[in-house]
Coordinates of C-alpha atoms in Angstrom, one line a residue:
X1 CA -8.8 17.1 22.0
X2 CA -9.4 20.4 20.2
X3 CA -13.2 21.0 19.8
X4 CA -14.5 21.0 16.3
X5 CA -11.3 19.7 14.6
X6 CA -11.2 16.2 13.1
X7 CA -7.7 14.7 13.5
X8 CA -8.5 11.3 11.9
X9 CA -5.8 10.1 9.5
X10 CA -8.2 9.9 6.6
X11 CA -9.0 13.6 7.0
X12 CA -5.4 14.7 6.4
X13 CA -4.5 15.9 2.9
X14 CA -1.5 14.2 1.3
X15 CA 0.6 17.1 0.3
X16 CA 2.4 15.0 -2.3
X17 CA -0.7 14.7 -4.3
X18 CA -0.5 18.4 -5.3
X19 CA 1.3 19.1 -8.6
X20 CA 3.9 21.6 -7.6
X21 CA 4.8 22.1 -11.3
X22 CA 1.6 23.9 -11.8
X23 CA 1.9 26.1 -8.7
X24 CA 3.7 29.5 -8.4
X25 CA 4.7 30.5 -4.9
X26 CA 6.3 33.8 -5.8
X27 CA 4.3 36.8 -4.8
X28 CA 3.7 39.2 -7.7
X29 CA 6.1 37.7 -10.2
X30 CA 7.4 40.0 -13.0
X31 CA 6.9 37.5 -15.8
X32 CA 4.3 34.8 -14.8
X33 CA 4.2 33.4 -18.4
X34 CA 7.9 32.8 -18.5
X35 CA 7.9 31.1 -15.1
X36 CA 5.1 28.7 -16.1
X37 CA 6.9 27.8 -19.3
X38 CA 10.2 27.2 -17.3
X39 CA 8.5 25.0 -14.8
X40 CA 7.2 22.7 -17.6
X41 CA 10.7 22.0 -18.7
X42 CA 12.1 20.7 -15.4
X43 CA 11.1 18.8 -12.2
X44 CA 13.4 21.1 -10.2
X45 CA 11.9 23.2 -7.4
X46 CA 11.9 26.7 -8.9
X47 CA 9.6 29.7 -8.2
X48 CA 9.0 28.4 -4.7
X49 CA 9.2 31.8 -3.1
X50 CA 10.4 32.6 0.4
X51 CA 9.4 34.1 3.7
X52 CA 12.2 36.4 4.7
X53 CA 15.4 34.4 4.3
X54 CA 13.6 31.0 4.7
X55 CA 11.5 28.7 2.6
X56 CA 7.8 29.0 2.9
X57 CA 6.1 26.4 5.2
X58 CA 4.4 24.6 2.2
X59 CA 7.7 24.4 0.4
X60 CA 9.5 22.9 3.4
X61 CA 6.7 20.4 4.1
X62 CA 6.7 19.2 0.5
X63 CA 10.5 18.8 0.5
X64 CA 10.3 16.7 3.7
X65 CA 7.4 14.7 2.4
X66 CA 9.2 13.9 -0.8
X67 CA 12.4 13.0 1.1
X68 CA 10.4 10.7 3.3
X69 CA 8.8 9.0 0.3
X70 CA 12.3 8.4 -1.2
X71 CA 13.5 6.9 2.1
X72 CA 10.4 4.7 2.4
X73 CA 10.9 3.4 -1.1
X74 CA 14.5 2.3 -0.4
X75 CA 13.8 0.4 2.8
X76 CA 10.4 -1.1 1.9
X77 CA 9.9 -4.5 0.3
X78 CA 8.3 -5.1 -3.1
X79 CA 4.7 -6.2 -2.6
X80 CA 4.5 -10.0 -3.1
X81 CA 1.1 -9.6 -4.8
X82 CA 2.8 -7.5 -7.5
X83 CA 5.4 -10.2 -8.1
X84 CA 2.8 -12.9 -8.3
X85 CA 0.7 -10.7 -10.6
X86 CA 3.6 -10.8 -13.1
X87 CA 3.8 -14.6 -12.8
X88 CA 7.4 -14.5 -11.6
X89 CA 9.1 -16.9 -9.3
X90 CA 11.5 -15.3 -6.8
X91 CA 15.2 -15.8 -5.9
X92 CA 17.5 -13.7 -3.8
X93 CA 21.1 -12.7 -3.8
X94 CA 23.6 -13.4 -1.0
X95 CA 22.2 -10.5 1.0
X96 CA 20.3 -11.7 4.2
X97 CA 18.2 -8.6 4.6
X98 CA 17.7 -5.0 3.5
X99 CA 20.3 -3.6 5.8
X100 CA 23.0 -5.9 4.5
X101 CA 21.9 -5.1 0.9
X102 CA 22.4 -1.3 1.6
X103 CA 25.8 -1.8 3.2
X104 CA 27.2 -4.6 1.1
X105 CA 26.7 -3.9 -2.6
X106 CA 29.0 -6.8 -3.5
X107 CA 26.6 -9.4 -2.0
X108 CA 23.8 -7.9 -4.1
X109 CA 25.6 -9.0 -7.2
X110 CA 26.0 -12.7 -6.4
X111 CA 24.0 -15.8 -5.8
X112 CA 24.5 -19.0 -3.8
X113 CA 25.2 -22.2 -5.8
X114 CA 21.8 -23.5 -4.7
X115 CA 20.1 -20.4 -6.2
X116 CA 22.0 -20.7 -9.5
X117 CA 20.9 -24.4 -9.7
X118 CA 17.3 -23.3 -9.1
X119 CA 17.6 -20.7 -11.9
X120 CA 19.0 -23.3 -14.3
X121 CA 16.2 -25.8 -13.3
X122 CA 13.3 -23.4 -13.8
X123 CA 14.5 -21.3 -16.7
X124 CA 14.7 -21.8 -20.5
X125 CA 18.3 -22.4 -21.5
X126 CA 20.1 -20.3 -24.2
X127 CA 17.2 -17.9 -25.0
X128 CA 17.8 -14.9 -27.3
X129 CA 16.7 -12.7 -24.4
X130 CA 16.6 -13.3 -20.6
X131 CA 14.5 -10.8 -18.7
X132 CA 14.7 -10.4 -14.9
X133 CA 13.1 -7.9 -12.5
X134 CA 15.1 -6.7 -9.5
X135 CA 13.9 -4.6 -6.6
X136 CA 17.1 -2.5 -6.5
X137 CA 16.9 0.7 -4.5
X138 CA 13.2 1.4 -5.1
X139 CA 10.5 -1.1 -4.5
X140 CA 7.9 1.5 -5.5
X141 CA 9.5 1.8 -8.9
X142 CA 8.9 -1.9 -9.5
X143 CA 5.4 -1.8 -8.2
X144 CA 4.5 1.2 -10.5
X145 CA 6.3 0.2 -13.7
X146 CA 7.6 -3.3 -14.0
X147 CA 4.4 -5.1 -15.1
X148 CA 3.6 -2.7 -18.0
X149 CA 7.2 -2.8 -19.2
X150 CA 7.4 -6.5 -19.0
X151 CA 4.1 -7.0 -20.9
X152 CA 5.1 -4.6 -23.6
X153 CA 8.7 -5.9 -23.9
X154 CA 7.8 -9.6 -24.1
X155 CA 4.9 -9.0 -26.6
X156 CA 7.2 -7.0 -28.8
X157 CA 10.0 -9.6 -28.8
X158 CA 7.6 -12.4 -29.6
X159 CA 6.2 -10.4 -32.5
X160 CA 9.6 -10.3 -34.0
X161 CA 10.1 -14.0 -33.3
X162 CA 12.9 -13.4 -30.7
X163 CA 12.9 -16.1 -28.2
X164 CA 12.3 -15.0 -24.6
X165 CA 13.6 -16.9 -21.5
X166 CA 11.7 -17.5 -18.3
X167 CA 11.4 -14.1 -16.4
X168 CA 11.8 -14.1 -12.7
X169 CA 12.2 -11.7 -9.7
X170 CA 15.4 -11.0 -7.8
X171 CA 15.3 -9.8 -4.2
X172 CA 18.1 -7.6 -3.0
X173 CA 19.4 -7.1 -6.5
X174 CA 22.2 -5.0 -7.9
X175 CA 22.7 -4.4 -11.6
X176 CA 25.6 -6.8 -12.0
X177 CA 23.5 -9.7 -10.8
X178 CA 22.5 -10.0 -14.4
X179 CA 26.0 -11.1 -15.3
X180 CA 25.7 -14.3 -13.2
X181 CA 22.3 -15.0 -14.8
X182 CA 23.7 -14.5 -18.3
X183 CA 26.5 -17.0 -17.7
X184 CA 24.2 -19.5 -16.0
X185 CA 21.6 -19.5 -18.8
X186 CA 23.9 -18.6 -21.7
X187 CA 21.5 -15.9 -22.9
X188 CA 22.5 -13.8 -25.9
X189 CA 21.0 -10.7 -24.3
X190 CA 20.2 -10.2 -20.6
X191 CA 17.9 -7.4 -19.5
X192 CA 17.3 -6.4 -15.9
X193 CA 14.5 -4.1 -14.9
X194 CA 15.5 -2.5 -11.6
X195 CA 14.4 0.2 -9.2
X196 CA 16.8 3.2 -9.2
X197 CA 17.8 5.2 -6.2
X198 CA 14.9 7.5 -5.5
X199 CA 15.2 11.3 -5.7
X200 CA 13.1 14.2 -4.6
X201 CA 11.4 14.5 -8.0
X202 CA 10.1 10.9 -7.9
X203 CA 10.5 7.7 -5.9
X204 CA 9.2 5.6 -8.8
X205 CA 12.0 5.7 -11.4
X206 CA 13.0 2.4 -12.9
X207 CA 15.8 1.6 -15.3
X208 CA 16.5 -1.2 -17.7
X209 CA 20.1 -2.4 -18.1
X210 CA 21.0 -4.7 -21.0
X211 CA 24.1 -6.5 -22.2
X212 CA 25.1 -8.8 -25.0
X213 CA 26.6 -12.0 -23.7
X214 CA 27.2 -10.5 -20.3
X215 CA 30.1 -12.0 -18.3
X216 CA 31.0 -11.8 -14.6
X217 CA 33.6 -9.1 -14.1
X218 CA 33.0 -7.4 -17.5
X219 CA 33.6 -3.6 -17.7
X220 CA 30.6 -1.4 -17.1
X221 CA 30.7 0.2 -20.5
X222 CA 29.4 -3.0 -22.0
X223 CA 26.0 -2.2 -20.5
X224 CA 23.3 -0.3 -22.3
X225 CA 20.8 1.5 -20.0
X226 CA 17.4 3.1 -20.5
X227 CA 16.6 5.2 -17.4
X228 CA 13.8 7.4 -16.0
X229 CA 11.1 4.9 -16.7
X230 CA 8.0 6.3 -14.8
X231 CA 4.8 8.2 -15.5
X232 CA 6.5 11.6 -15.6
X233 CA 9.5 10.3 -17.6
X234 CA 9.4 7.6 -20.3
X235 CA 6.0 5.9 -19.8
X236 CA 6.4 2.1 -19.1
X237 CA 4.6 0.8 -22.2
X238 CA 6.6 3.1 -24.4
X239 CA 9.8 2.0 -22.7
X240 CA 9.0 -1.6 -23.4
X241 CA 8.6 -0.9 -27.1
X242 CA 11.9 1.0 -27.1
X243 CA 13.7 -1.8 -25.4
X244 CA 12.5 -4.1 -28.2
X245 CA 14.2 -2.0 -30.8
X246 CA 17.4 -1.8 -28.8
X247 CA 17.5 -5.6 -28.4
X248 CA 17.0 -6.1 -32.1
X249 CA 20.1 -4.0 -32.7
X250 CA 22.1 -5.9 -30.1
X251 CA 21.3 -9.2 -31.7
X252 CA 22.1 -7.9 -35.2
X253 CA 25.3 -6.1 -34.2
X254 CA 26.3 -8.7 -31.5
X255 CA 27.2 -5.8 -29.3
X256 CA 26.0 -3.6 -26.4
X257 CA 27.2 -0.6 -24.4
X258 CA 29.7 1.7 -26.1
X259 CA 30.2 -0.8 -28.9
X260 CA 26.5 -0.6 -29.9
X261 CA 25.7 1.8 -32.8
X262 CA 22.2 3.1 -32.5

């Protein structure tokens, strides 16, 4: 062990806690004000500098750390305490595990007959809006955003006297799983909050997909989507309020996707 150096894990700085949007790595920039203004408009990695023909060490380490966080979010499971904290019961698609979920997207869209029966047994039938939460491709997105969106969304719908079904959680969920739920419960509007594929900018981006009278096998342009729900995108509470306004229009126009006029 090197004398005088503490290698304990709690003594290591988490490089991802640094806000790279506020850091300039170019030596002696010609227009520092312009670069700072540009960095505020995009999460892209600009003005990172170089050492000869290569990235600087700090830039490379941050890239690898963000890539690792994205991979971790895909393969990890949603914390059961988060699901219980939202008072959701859980079901799963036909996928047996995460590996099958990643390699067989078709199974992530379907449920067993027993699961469909359980959903019918535990959920309100024919609600105006049925909300479900699915882990999708980012468990971290659900843990970071789902609770606040769900609270804001359900509170707003009830304020406008729009009936809300029984929300629940879907493990190994793909977007089209909402279609089977819509048919089973005969909901007018079905909304799934789901973790999106993580990128290097964030591993916590969640989306909401909505459809009016969704049917199994329907074309994808019948879905309406609100994406980039996270702290550096559309804040969760604000997203919930926005979803209320969209749902109001869906119920009024009896349409969704490309047919919806907003």
